[in-house]
PDB file of C-alpha atoms in Angstrom:
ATOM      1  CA  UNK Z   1     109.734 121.556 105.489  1.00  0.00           C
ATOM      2  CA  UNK Z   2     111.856 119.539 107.801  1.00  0.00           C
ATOM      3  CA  UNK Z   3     115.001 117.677 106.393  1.00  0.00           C
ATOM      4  CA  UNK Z   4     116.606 114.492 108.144  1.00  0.00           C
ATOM      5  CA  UNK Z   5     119.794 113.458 107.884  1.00  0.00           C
ATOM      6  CA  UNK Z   6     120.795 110.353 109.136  1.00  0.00           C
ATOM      7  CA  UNK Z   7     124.141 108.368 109.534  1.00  0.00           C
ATOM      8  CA  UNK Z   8     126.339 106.024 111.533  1.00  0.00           C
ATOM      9  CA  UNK Z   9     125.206 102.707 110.009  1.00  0.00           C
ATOM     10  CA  UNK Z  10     127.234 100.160 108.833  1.00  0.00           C
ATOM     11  CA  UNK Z  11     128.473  96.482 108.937  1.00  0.00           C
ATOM     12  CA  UNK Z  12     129.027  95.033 112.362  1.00  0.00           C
ATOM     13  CA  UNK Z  13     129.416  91.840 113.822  1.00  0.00           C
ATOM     14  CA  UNK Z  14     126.662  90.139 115.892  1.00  0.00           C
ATOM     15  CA  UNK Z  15     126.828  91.166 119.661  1.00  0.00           C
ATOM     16  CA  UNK Z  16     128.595  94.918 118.404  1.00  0.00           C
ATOM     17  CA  UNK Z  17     127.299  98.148 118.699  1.00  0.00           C
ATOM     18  CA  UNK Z  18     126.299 100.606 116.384  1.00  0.00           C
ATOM     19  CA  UNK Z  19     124.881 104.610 117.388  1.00  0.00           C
ATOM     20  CA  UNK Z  20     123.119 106.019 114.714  1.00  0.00           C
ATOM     21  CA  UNK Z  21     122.264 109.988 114.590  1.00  0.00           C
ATOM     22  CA  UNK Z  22     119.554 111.926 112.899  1.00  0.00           C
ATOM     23  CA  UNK Z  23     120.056 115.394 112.679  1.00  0.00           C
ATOM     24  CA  UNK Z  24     116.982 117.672 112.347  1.00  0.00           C
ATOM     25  CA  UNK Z  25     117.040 121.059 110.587  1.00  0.00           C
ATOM     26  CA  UNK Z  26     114.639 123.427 108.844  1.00  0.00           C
ATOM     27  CA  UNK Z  27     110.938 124.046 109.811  1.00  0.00           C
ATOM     28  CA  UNK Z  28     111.561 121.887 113.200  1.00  0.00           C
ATOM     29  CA  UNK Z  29     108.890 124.178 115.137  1.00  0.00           C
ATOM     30  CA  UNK Z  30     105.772 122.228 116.050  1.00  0.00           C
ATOM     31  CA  UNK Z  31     107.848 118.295 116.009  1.00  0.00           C
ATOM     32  CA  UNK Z  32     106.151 116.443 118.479  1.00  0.00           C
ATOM     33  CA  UNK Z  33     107.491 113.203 117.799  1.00  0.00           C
ATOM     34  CA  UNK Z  34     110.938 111.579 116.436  1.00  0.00           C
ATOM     35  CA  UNK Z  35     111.664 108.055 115.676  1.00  0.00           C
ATOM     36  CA  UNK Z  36     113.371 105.490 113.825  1.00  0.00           C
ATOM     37  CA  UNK Z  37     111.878 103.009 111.866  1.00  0.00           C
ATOM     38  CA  UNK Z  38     113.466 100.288 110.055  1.00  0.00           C
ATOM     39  CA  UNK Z  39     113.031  97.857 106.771  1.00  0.00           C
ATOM     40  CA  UNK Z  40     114.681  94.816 106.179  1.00  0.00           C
ATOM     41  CA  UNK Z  41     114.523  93.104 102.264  1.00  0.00           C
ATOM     42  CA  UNK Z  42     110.910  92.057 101.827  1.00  0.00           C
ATOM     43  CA  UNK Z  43     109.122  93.307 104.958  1.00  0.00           C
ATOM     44  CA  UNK Z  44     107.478  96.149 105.641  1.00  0.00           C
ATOM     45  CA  UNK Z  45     108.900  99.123 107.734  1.00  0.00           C
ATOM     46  CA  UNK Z  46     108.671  98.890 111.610  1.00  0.00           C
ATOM     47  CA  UNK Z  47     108.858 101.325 114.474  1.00  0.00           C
ATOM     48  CA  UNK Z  48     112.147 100.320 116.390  1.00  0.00           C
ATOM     49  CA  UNK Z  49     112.462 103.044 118.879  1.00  0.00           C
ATOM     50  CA  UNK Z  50     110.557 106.955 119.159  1.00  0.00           C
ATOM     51  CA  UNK Z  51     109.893 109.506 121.454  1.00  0.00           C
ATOM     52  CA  UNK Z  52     105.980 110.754 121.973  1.00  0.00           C
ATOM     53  CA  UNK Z  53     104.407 113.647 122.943  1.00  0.00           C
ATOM     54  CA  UNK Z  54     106.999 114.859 126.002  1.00  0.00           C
ATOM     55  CA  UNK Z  55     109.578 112.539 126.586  1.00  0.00           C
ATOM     56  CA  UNK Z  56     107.703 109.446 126.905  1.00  0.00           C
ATOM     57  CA  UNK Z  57     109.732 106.392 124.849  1.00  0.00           C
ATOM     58  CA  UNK Z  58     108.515 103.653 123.010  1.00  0.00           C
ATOM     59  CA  UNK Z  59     110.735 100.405 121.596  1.00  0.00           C
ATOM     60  CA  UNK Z  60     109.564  97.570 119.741  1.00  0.00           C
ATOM     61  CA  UNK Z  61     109.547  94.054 122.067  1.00  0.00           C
ATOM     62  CA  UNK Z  62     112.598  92.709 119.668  1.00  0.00           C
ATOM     63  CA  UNK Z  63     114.613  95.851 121.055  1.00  0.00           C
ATOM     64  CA  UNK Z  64     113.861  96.373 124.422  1.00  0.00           C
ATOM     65  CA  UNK Z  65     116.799  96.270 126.647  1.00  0.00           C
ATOM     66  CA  UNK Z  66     119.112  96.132 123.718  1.00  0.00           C
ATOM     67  CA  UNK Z  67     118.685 100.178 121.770  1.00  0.00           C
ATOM     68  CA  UNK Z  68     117.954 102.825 123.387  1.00  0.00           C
ATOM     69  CA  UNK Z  69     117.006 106.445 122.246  1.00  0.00           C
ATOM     70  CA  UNK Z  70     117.837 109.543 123.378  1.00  0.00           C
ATOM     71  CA  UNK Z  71     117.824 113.498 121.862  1.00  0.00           C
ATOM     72  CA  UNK Z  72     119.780 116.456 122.069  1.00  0.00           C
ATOM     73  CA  UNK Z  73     117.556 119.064 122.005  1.00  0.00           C
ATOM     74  CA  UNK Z  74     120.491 121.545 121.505  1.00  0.00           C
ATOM     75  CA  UNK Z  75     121.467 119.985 118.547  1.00  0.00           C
ATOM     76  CA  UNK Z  76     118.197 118.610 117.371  1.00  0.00           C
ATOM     77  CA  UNK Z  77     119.598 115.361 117.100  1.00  0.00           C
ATOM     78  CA  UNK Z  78     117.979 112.344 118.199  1.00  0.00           C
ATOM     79  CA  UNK Z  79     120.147 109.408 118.377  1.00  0.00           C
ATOM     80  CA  UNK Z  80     119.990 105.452 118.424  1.00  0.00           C
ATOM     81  CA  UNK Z  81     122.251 103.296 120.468  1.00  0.00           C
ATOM     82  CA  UNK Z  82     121.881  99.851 119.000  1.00  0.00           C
ATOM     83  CA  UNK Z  83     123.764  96.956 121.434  1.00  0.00           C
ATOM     84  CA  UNK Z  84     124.052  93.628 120.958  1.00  0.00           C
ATOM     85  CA  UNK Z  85     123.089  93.790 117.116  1.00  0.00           C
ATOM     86  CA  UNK Z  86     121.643  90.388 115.994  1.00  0.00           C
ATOM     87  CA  UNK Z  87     121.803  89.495 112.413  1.00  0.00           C
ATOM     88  CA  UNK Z  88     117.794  90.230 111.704  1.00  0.00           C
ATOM     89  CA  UNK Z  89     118.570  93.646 113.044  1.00  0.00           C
ATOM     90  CA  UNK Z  90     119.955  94.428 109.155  1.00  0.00           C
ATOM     91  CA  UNK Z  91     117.778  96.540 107.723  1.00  0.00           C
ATOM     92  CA  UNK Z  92     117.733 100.346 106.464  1.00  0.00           C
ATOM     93  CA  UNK Z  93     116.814 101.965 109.594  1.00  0.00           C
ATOM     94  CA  UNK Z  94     115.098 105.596 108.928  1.00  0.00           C
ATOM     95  CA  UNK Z  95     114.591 108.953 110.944  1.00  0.00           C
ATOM     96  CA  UNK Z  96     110.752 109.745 111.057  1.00  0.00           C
ATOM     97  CA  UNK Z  97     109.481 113.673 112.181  1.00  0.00           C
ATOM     98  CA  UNK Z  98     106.203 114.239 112.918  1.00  0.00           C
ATOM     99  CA  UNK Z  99     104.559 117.682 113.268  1.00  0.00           C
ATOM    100  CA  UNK Z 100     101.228 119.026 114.443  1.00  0.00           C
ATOM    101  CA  UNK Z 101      99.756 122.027 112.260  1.00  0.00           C
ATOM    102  CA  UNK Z 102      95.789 122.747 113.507  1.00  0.00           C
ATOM    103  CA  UNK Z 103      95.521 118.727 114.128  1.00  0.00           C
ATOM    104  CA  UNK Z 104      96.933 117.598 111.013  1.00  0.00           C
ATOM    105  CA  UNK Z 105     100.089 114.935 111.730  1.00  0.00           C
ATOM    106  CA  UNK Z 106     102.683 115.755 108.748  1.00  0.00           C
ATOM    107  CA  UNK Z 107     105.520 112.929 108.786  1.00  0.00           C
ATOM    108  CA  UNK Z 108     108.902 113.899 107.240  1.00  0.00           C
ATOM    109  CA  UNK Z 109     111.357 111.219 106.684  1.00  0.00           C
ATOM    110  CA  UNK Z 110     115.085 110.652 106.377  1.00  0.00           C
ATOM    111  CA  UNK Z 111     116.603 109.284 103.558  1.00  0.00           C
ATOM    112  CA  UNK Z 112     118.045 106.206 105.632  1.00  0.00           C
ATOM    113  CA  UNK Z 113     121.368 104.293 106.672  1.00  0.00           C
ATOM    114  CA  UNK Z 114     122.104 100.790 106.038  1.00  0.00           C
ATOM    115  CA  UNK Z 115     123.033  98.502 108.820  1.00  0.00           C
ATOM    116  CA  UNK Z 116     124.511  95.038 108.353  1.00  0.00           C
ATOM    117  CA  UNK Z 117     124.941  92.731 111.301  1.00  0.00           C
ATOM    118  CA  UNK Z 118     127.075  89.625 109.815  1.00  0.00           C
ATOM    119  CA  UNK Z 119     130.186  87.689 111.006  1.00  0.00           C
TER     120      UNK Z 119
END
């Protein structure tokens, strides 16, 4: 098992920052990809920013050149720096861990932070 713990949301006004951490622990061997997904009331949940197989980085258009993601490997945190927050960034945004077992994916999720971008 894998356990995610996330934090560093909160309520921030538009153009602010936020960094959010997710902290890996447990069974972490064989994680080949981490990411954060979010969901905002009444949509579905959305990739915002995650790391593939080696370092490669993906971001969703809506975040590009505004979050960025980076890891600690040391401290098997990954991390989300969120600039410029726009009000339809609110949503619950979520750690996602995926590991590889004899090509079976196995996703492990956090249990989420809220973030609130209002004035």
């Amino acid at each position: 098992q894998v356990q995610l713990v996330e934090s560093g949301g909160g309520l921030v006004q538009p153009g602010g920052s936020l960094r959010l951490s997710c902290a890996a622990s447990g069974s972490i061997f064989s994680i080949y990809a981490m990411g954060w997904y979010r969901q905002a009331p009444g949509k579905q949940r959305e990739l915002v920013a995650g790391f593939t197989s080696g370092s490669r980085t993906n971001y969703a258009d809506s975040v590009k050149g505004r979050f960025t993601i980076s890891r600690d490997n040391a401290k098997n945190t990954v991390y989300l720096q969120m600039n410029s927050l726009k009000p339809e960034d609110t949503a619950v945004y979520y750690c996602k861990a995926t590991k590889l077992i004899a090509n079976n994916e196995y996703d492990y999720w956090g249990q989420g932070t809220q973030v609130t971008v209002s004035s």
